[in-house]
Coordinates of C-alpha atoms in Angstrom, one line a residue:
R1 CA 33.4 8.5 -15.1
K2 CA 36.2 9.3 -12.7
K3 CA 35.0 12.8 -12.6
L4 CA 31.4 11.9 -11.7
K5 CA 32.3 9.5 -9.0
A6 CA 35.0 11.9 -7.5
S7 CA 32.4 14.7 -7.4
G8 CA 29.9 12.2 -5.5
D9 CA 27.6 11.6 -8.5
F10 CA 27.8 7.9 -8.2
T11 CA 24.5 7.4 -10.2
G12 CA 25.9 9.4 -13.2
G13 CA 28.9 7.1 -13.0
E14 CA 26.6 4.0 -12.7
I15 CA 24.8 5.3 -16.0
L16 CA 28.1 5.8 -18.0
D17 CA 29.2 2.1 -16.8
A18 CA 25.9 0.8 -18.2
L19 CA 26.5 2.7 -21.6
F20 CA 30.1 1.3 -21.8
R21 CA 28.6 -2.2 -21.1
E22 CA 26.2 -1.9 -23.9
I23 CA 28.9 -0.4 -26.4
T24 CA 30.9 -3.3 -25.4
I25 CA 28.2 -6.0 -26.2
L26 CA 27.4 -4.2 -29.5
G27 CA 30.9 -4.1 -30.4
F28 CA 31.6 -7.8 -29.7
I29 CA 28.4 -8.4 -31.9
G30 CA 29.8 -6.3 -34.7
L31 CA 33.3 -8.2 -34.5
L32 CA 31.3 -11.5 -34.7
L33 CA 29.4 -10.4 -37.9
F34 CA 32.5 -9.1 -39.4
V35 CA 34.3 -12.5 -38.8
L36 CA 31.3 -14.6 -40.2
T37 CA 31.0 -12.4 -43.2
H38 CA 34.6 -13.3 -44.3
L39 CA 34.3 -17.0 -43.1
L40 CA 31.3 -17.8 -45.3
P41 CA 31.8 -20.2 -48.4
E42 CA 31.7 -18.9 -51.8
D43 CA 28.7 -21.1 -52.9
S44 CA 26.3 -19.6 -50.4
P45 CA 22.8 -19.0 -51.5
L46 CA 22.3 -16.2 -54.2
I47 CA 19.4 -13.8 -54.5
S48 CA 18.4 -12.2 -57.8
L49 CA 17.8 -8.3 -57.7
G50 CA 17.1 -7.3 -61.4
A51 CA 19.8 -8.3 -63.6
D52 CA 22.3 -9.0 -60.8
E53 CA 22.7 -11.8 -58.2
Y54 CA 24.1 -11.4 -54.7
N55 CA 25.3 -13.7 -52.0
I56 CA 22.5 -13.5 -49.7
L57 CA 24.4 -14.4 -46.5
P58 CA 27.2 -11.9 -46.7
E59 CA 24.6 -9.2 -47.8
T60 CA 22.3 -10.0 -44.7
F61 CA 25.4 -9.8 -42.2
E62 CA 26.5 -6.5 -43.8
Y63 CA 23.2 -5.1 -43.3
V64 CA 23.0 -6.4 -39.7
H65 CA 26.3 -5.1 -39.0
M66 CA 25.1 -1.6 -40.3
A67 CA 22.1 -1.8 -38.3
T68 CA 24.3 -2.7 -35.1
F69 CA 26.5 0.3 -35.6
L70 CA 23.4 2.5 -36.0
L71 CA 22.0 1.0 -32.9
L72 CA 25.2 2.0 -31.0
V73 CA 24.9 5.6 -32.2
V74 CA 21.2 5.8 -31.1
L75 CA 22.1 4.3 -27.8
L76 CA 25.0 6.8 -27.2
F77 CA 22.9 9.8 -28.2
Q78 CA 19.9 8.5 -26.0
G79 CA 22.3 7.8 -22.9
F80 CA 23.9 11.2 -22.9
A81 CA 20.7 13.1 -23.7
V82 CA 18.8 11.3 -20.8
L83 CA 21.8 12.1 -18.5
K84 CA 21.7 15.6 -19.3
I85 CA 17.9 16.2 -19.0
S86 CA 18.1 14.2 -15.7
R87 CA 20.6 16.6 -14.3
E88 CA 18.6 19.6 -15.4
T89 CA 15.6 18.2 -14.0
A90 CA 17.1 17.8 -10.6
E91 CA 18.4 21.4 -10.7
T92 CA 15.0 22.5 -11.4
W93 CA 13.6 20.4 -8.6
A94 CA 16.3 22.0 -6.3
D95 CA 15.1 25.5 -7.3
Y96 CA 11.4 24.4 -6.5
E97 CA 12.4 23.2 -3.1
S98 CA 14.2 26.5 -2.4
T99 CA 11.6 28.9 -3.6
R100 CA 9.8 30.9 -0.8
A101 CA 6.1 31.7 -0.7
F102 CA 6.0 35.4 0.2
G103 CA 8.6 38.4 -0.7
T104 CA 9.3 40.7 -3.4
N105 CA 12.0 38.6 -5.0
P106 CA 11.1 37.9 -8.7
L107 CA 11.4 34.2 -8.2
S108 CA 9.2 34.1 -5.0
M109 CA 5.8 32.5 -5.5
E110 CA 4.0 35.8 -4.5
S111 CA 6.0 37.5 -7.5
L112 CA 5.4 34.8 -9.8
L113 CA 1.6 34.7 -9.2
I114 CA 1.4 38.5 -9.6
S115 CA 3.4 38.2 -12.9
E116 CA 0.8 35.7 -14.1
G117 CA -2.2 37.8 -13.2
Y118 CA -3.3 36.0 -10.2
L119 CA -2.6 38.4 -7.7
E120 CA -1.7 42.0 -7.4
R121 CA -0.1 44.3 -4.6
R122 CA -1.9 47.4 -3.6
V123 CA -1.7 49.8 -0.6
S124 CA -3.7 48.6 2.4
S125 CA -6.9 50.6 3.0
E126 CA -6.0 50.9 6.6
S127 CA -2.6 52.6 6.0
P128 CA -2.5 56.3 5.6
A129 CA -1.8 57.8 2.1
P130 CA 1.9 57.3 1.4
D131 CA 4.3 60.1 0.7
S132 CA 5.3 60.0 -3.0
N133 CA 9.0 61.1 -1.9
L134 CA 9.4 58.1 0.4
A135 CA 9.7 54.4 -0.4
L136 CA 6.6 52.4 0.3
D137 CA 6.8 50.1 3.3
E138 CA 6.1 46.3 2.5
T139 CA 4.0 45.9 5.7
K140 CA 1.5 48.6 4.2
M141 CA 0.8 46.5 1.1
E142 CA -1.9 43.7 0.7
L143 CA -2.5 41.2 -1.7
R144 CA -5.8 41.3 -3.8
M145 CA -7.0 38.0 -5.8
L146 CA -7.7 38.7 -9.5
K147 CA -8.5 35.3 -10.5
P148 CA -8.7 31.9 -8.9
F149 CA -5.9 29.3 -9.4
T150 CA -6.8 25.8 -10.8
Y151 CA -5.1 23.0 -12.5
G152 CA -7.4 23.1 -15.2
G153 CA -10.6 21.4 -16.1
T154 CA -10.1 19.7 -19.4
V155 CA -7.1 17.8 -20.9
V156 CA -6.4 20.7 -23.3
E157 CA -6.6 23.3 -20.7
R158 CA -4.2 21.3 -18.2
A159 CA -1.7 20.8 -21.2
S160 CA -1.8 24.5 -21.9
L161 CA -1.2 25.6 -18.1
R162 CA 1.3 22.7 -17.6
R163 CA 3.8 24.8 -19.6
K164 CA 3.8 27.6 -17.2
Y165 CA 6.4 27.8 -14.6
I166 CA 4.2 28.8 -11.7
H167 CA 1.9 25.8 -12.3
K168 CA 4.6 23.2 -12.4
L169 CA 6.2 24.9 -9.2
I170 CA 2.9 24.7 -7.2
M171 CA 2.2 21.4 -8.3
W172 CA 5.6 20.1 -7.1
R173 CA 5.4 21.9 -4.0
A174 CA 1.9 20.4 -3.5
V175 CA 3.4 16.8 -3.8
R176 CA 6.2 17.6 -1.6
H177 CA 4.0 19.1 1.0
G178 CA 1.8 16.1 1.1
F179 CA 4.7 13.8 1.4
L180 CA 6.4 15.6 4.2
F181 CA 3.3 16.9 6.2
E182 CA 0.3 15.0 5.2
G183 CA -0.9 11.6 4.3
A184 CA 0.3 8.2 5.0
Q185 CA 3.8 8.8 3.7
S186 CA 4.3 11.5 6.2
K187 CA 3.3 9.2 9.1
L188 CA 5.6 6.6 7.8
L189 CA 8.3 9.1 7.9
A190 CA 7.5 10.2 11.3
S191 CA 7.4 6.5 12.5
E192 CA 10.9 6.0 11.2
G193 CA 12.1 9.0 13.1
V194 CA 12.7 11.0 9.9
I195 CA 13.0 14.9 10.6
P196 CA 11.3 17.0 7.9
G197 CA 14.0 19.7 8.1
L198 CA 16.7 17.4 7.6
F199 CA 15.0 15.4 4.6
S200 CA 15.5 16.8 1.0
F201 CA 12.5 15.8 -1.1
E202 CA 14.6 17.0 -4.1
V203 CA 17.4 14.5 -3.2
F204 CA 15.1 11.8 -2.7
L205 CA 13.4 12.2 -6.2
E206 CA 16.7 12.7 -7.8
Q207 CA 17.7 9.2 -6.5
Q208 CA 14.5 7.8 -7.8
L209 CA 15.0 9.5 -11.1
S210 CA 18.5 8.3 -11.4
Q211 CA 17.4 4.7 -11.0
I212 CA 14.8 5.1 -13.7
V213 CA 17.3 6.6 -16.2
L214 CA 19.7 3.8 -15.4
S215 CA 17.0 1.3 -16.3
L216 CA 16.4 3.0 -19.5
V217 CA 19.9 2.9 -20.4
E218 CA 20.8 -0.6 -19.3
V219 CA 18.3 -2.5 -21.5
D220 CA 17.7 -6.1 -20.1
V221 CA 17.9 -9.2 -22.2
L222 CA 14.1 -9.8 -22.0
T223 CA 13.7 -6.3 -23.5
W224 CA 16.2 -7.0 -26.3
F225 CA 14.3 -10.3 -27.1
Y226 CA 10.7 -8.5 -27.4
A227 CA 12.2 -5.8 -29.5
L228 CA 14.0 -8.2 -32.0
L229 CA 10.6 -10.4 -32.2
L230 CA 8.6 -7.4 -33.0
V231 CA 11.3 -5.9 -35.6
A232 CA 11.4 -9.7 -37.0
L233 CA 7.7 -9.9 -37.2
V234 CA 7.2 -6.4 -39.0
T235 CA 10.1 -7.2 -41.2
L236 CA 8.6 -10.7 -42.1
I237 CA 5.2 -8.9 -43.2
C238 CA 6.9 -6.2 -45.1
L239 CA 9.1 -8.8 -47.0
S240 CA 5.9 -10.7 -48.0
L241 CA 4.4 -7.6 -49.5
E242 CA 4.9 -5.7 -52.7
S243 CA 7.4 -2.8 -52.5
V244 CA 4.7 -0.3 -52.3
N245 CA 2.7 -2.0 -49.8
G246 CA 5.9 -2.6 -47.7
Q247 CA 6.5 1.3 -47.5
V248 CA 3.0 1.6 -46.4
M249 CA 3.3 -0.9 -43.7
Q250 CA 6.5 0.8 -42.5
C251 CA 4.7 4.1 -42.6
I252 CA 1.8 2.7 -40.4
S253 CA 4.3 1.1 -38.0
C254 CA 6.2 4.4 -37.5
W255 CA 2.9 6.3 -37.1
A256 CA 1.3 3.8 -34.7
L257 CA 4.6 4.0 -32.5
A258 CA 4.2 7.8 -32.5
A259 CA 0.5 7.4 -31.5
I260 CA 1.3 5.0 -28.8
A261 CA 3.9 7.3 -27.3
F262 CA 1.5 10.4 -27.5
A263 CA -1.1 8.2 -25.6
F264 CA 1.3 7.2 -23.0
D265 CA 2.2 10.8 -22.6
I266 CA -1.3 11.9 -22.0
I267 CA -2.1 9.0 -19.6
L268 CA 1.2 9.9 -17.4
E269 CA 0.1 13.5 -17.4
E270 CA -3.3 12.8 -16.3
D271 CA -2.0 10.4 -13.5
T272 CA 0.3 13.1 -12.5
Y273 CA -2.8 15.4 -11.9
E274 CA -4.7 12.6 -10.2
L275 CA -1.9 12.1 -7.9
T276 CA -1.2 15.8 -7.1
P277 CA -2.9 17.0 -3.8
Q278 CA -5.6 19.9 -4.6
V279 CA -4.6 23.3 -3.4
P280 CA -7.0 26.2 -2.4
N281 CA -8.5 28.2 -5.5
D282 CA -7.5 31.5 -3.7
P283 CA -3.7 32.1 -4.5
R284 CA -3.4 33.9 -1.1
Q285 CA -4.4 30.7 0.6
I286 CA -1.6 28.8 -1.5
L287 CA 1.0 31.3 -0.1
R288 CA -0.1 30.7 3.4
M289 CA 0.0 27.0 3.0
F290 CA 3.4 27.0 1.5
S291 CA 4.7 29.7 3.7
G292 CA 7.7 28.5 5.8
T293 CA 7.9 25.3 4.0
S294 CA 11.1 25.9 1.6
I295 CA 14.2 23.7 2.6
Q296 CA 16.0 26.8 4.0
M297 CA 13.0 27.6 6.5
I298 CA 12.5 24.2 7.5
R299 CA 16.0 23.6 8.2
R300 CA 16.3 26.8 10.0
A301 CA 13.4 26.0 12.3
S302 CA 14.8 22.6 12.9
F303 CA 18.1 24.0 14.1
L304 CA 16.2 26.5 16.3
D305 CA 14.5 23.8 18.0

């Protein structure tokens, strides 16, 4: 925590503080269960399992104690995994913001569109035939479109294209372009005196992402209450059924949660495409649209002005 705060990553420090608070609360719950287990009277109600009888209250507290420990392990794993993924996502956004449109650099948009088969470089028809012994001048090259660029027409096509780096890059830059230069949000920034050249969209998104991650790690009391209520309801239903039917109920519950998560994933993906500004189908027009809008070029232009 001290290293994160010393490096200026205050949000990461807040996430770790939230994790330690959750660990402390679960630790006190575990200690309370341990004490109650050893303070129970010996004449507590018994439950018969086969030929043996067990004290129901200590056994119940022991199960709850183990469930609390497993919850602690899951919370730790989830917290550190989400923190690591959020840091990697922020680094990816920084790469997106600094990517230049034109150029022979392998990471430029032009080179990425060529590698994906949207464009090709060829010698301009107006230039003389090049000498094979001389390096070809970049100013004598032109770009020819091989196929149009689209986000995809169907859910399956969009999901397939979404895994490509160039599509994620162009979608992110389209959202950034609309945020800084077009739409109501750009007018709001201009009215507040925000200079686009001094505004980092990546830093802004990183701050918003950090707050979302913090809300995921630090679970509020109402969420805990609803989760316990749902678990108690499912447990009560399973206990009222036979052993085989109880296992079927557990299987249905697990697959239902997986189906709900998958449905939410599709809904969020579709919302992302709905909110992403449209770009020209001609990849060359896309390059012209994003030309000079990388963070380095915008800041350079602001300093020159």
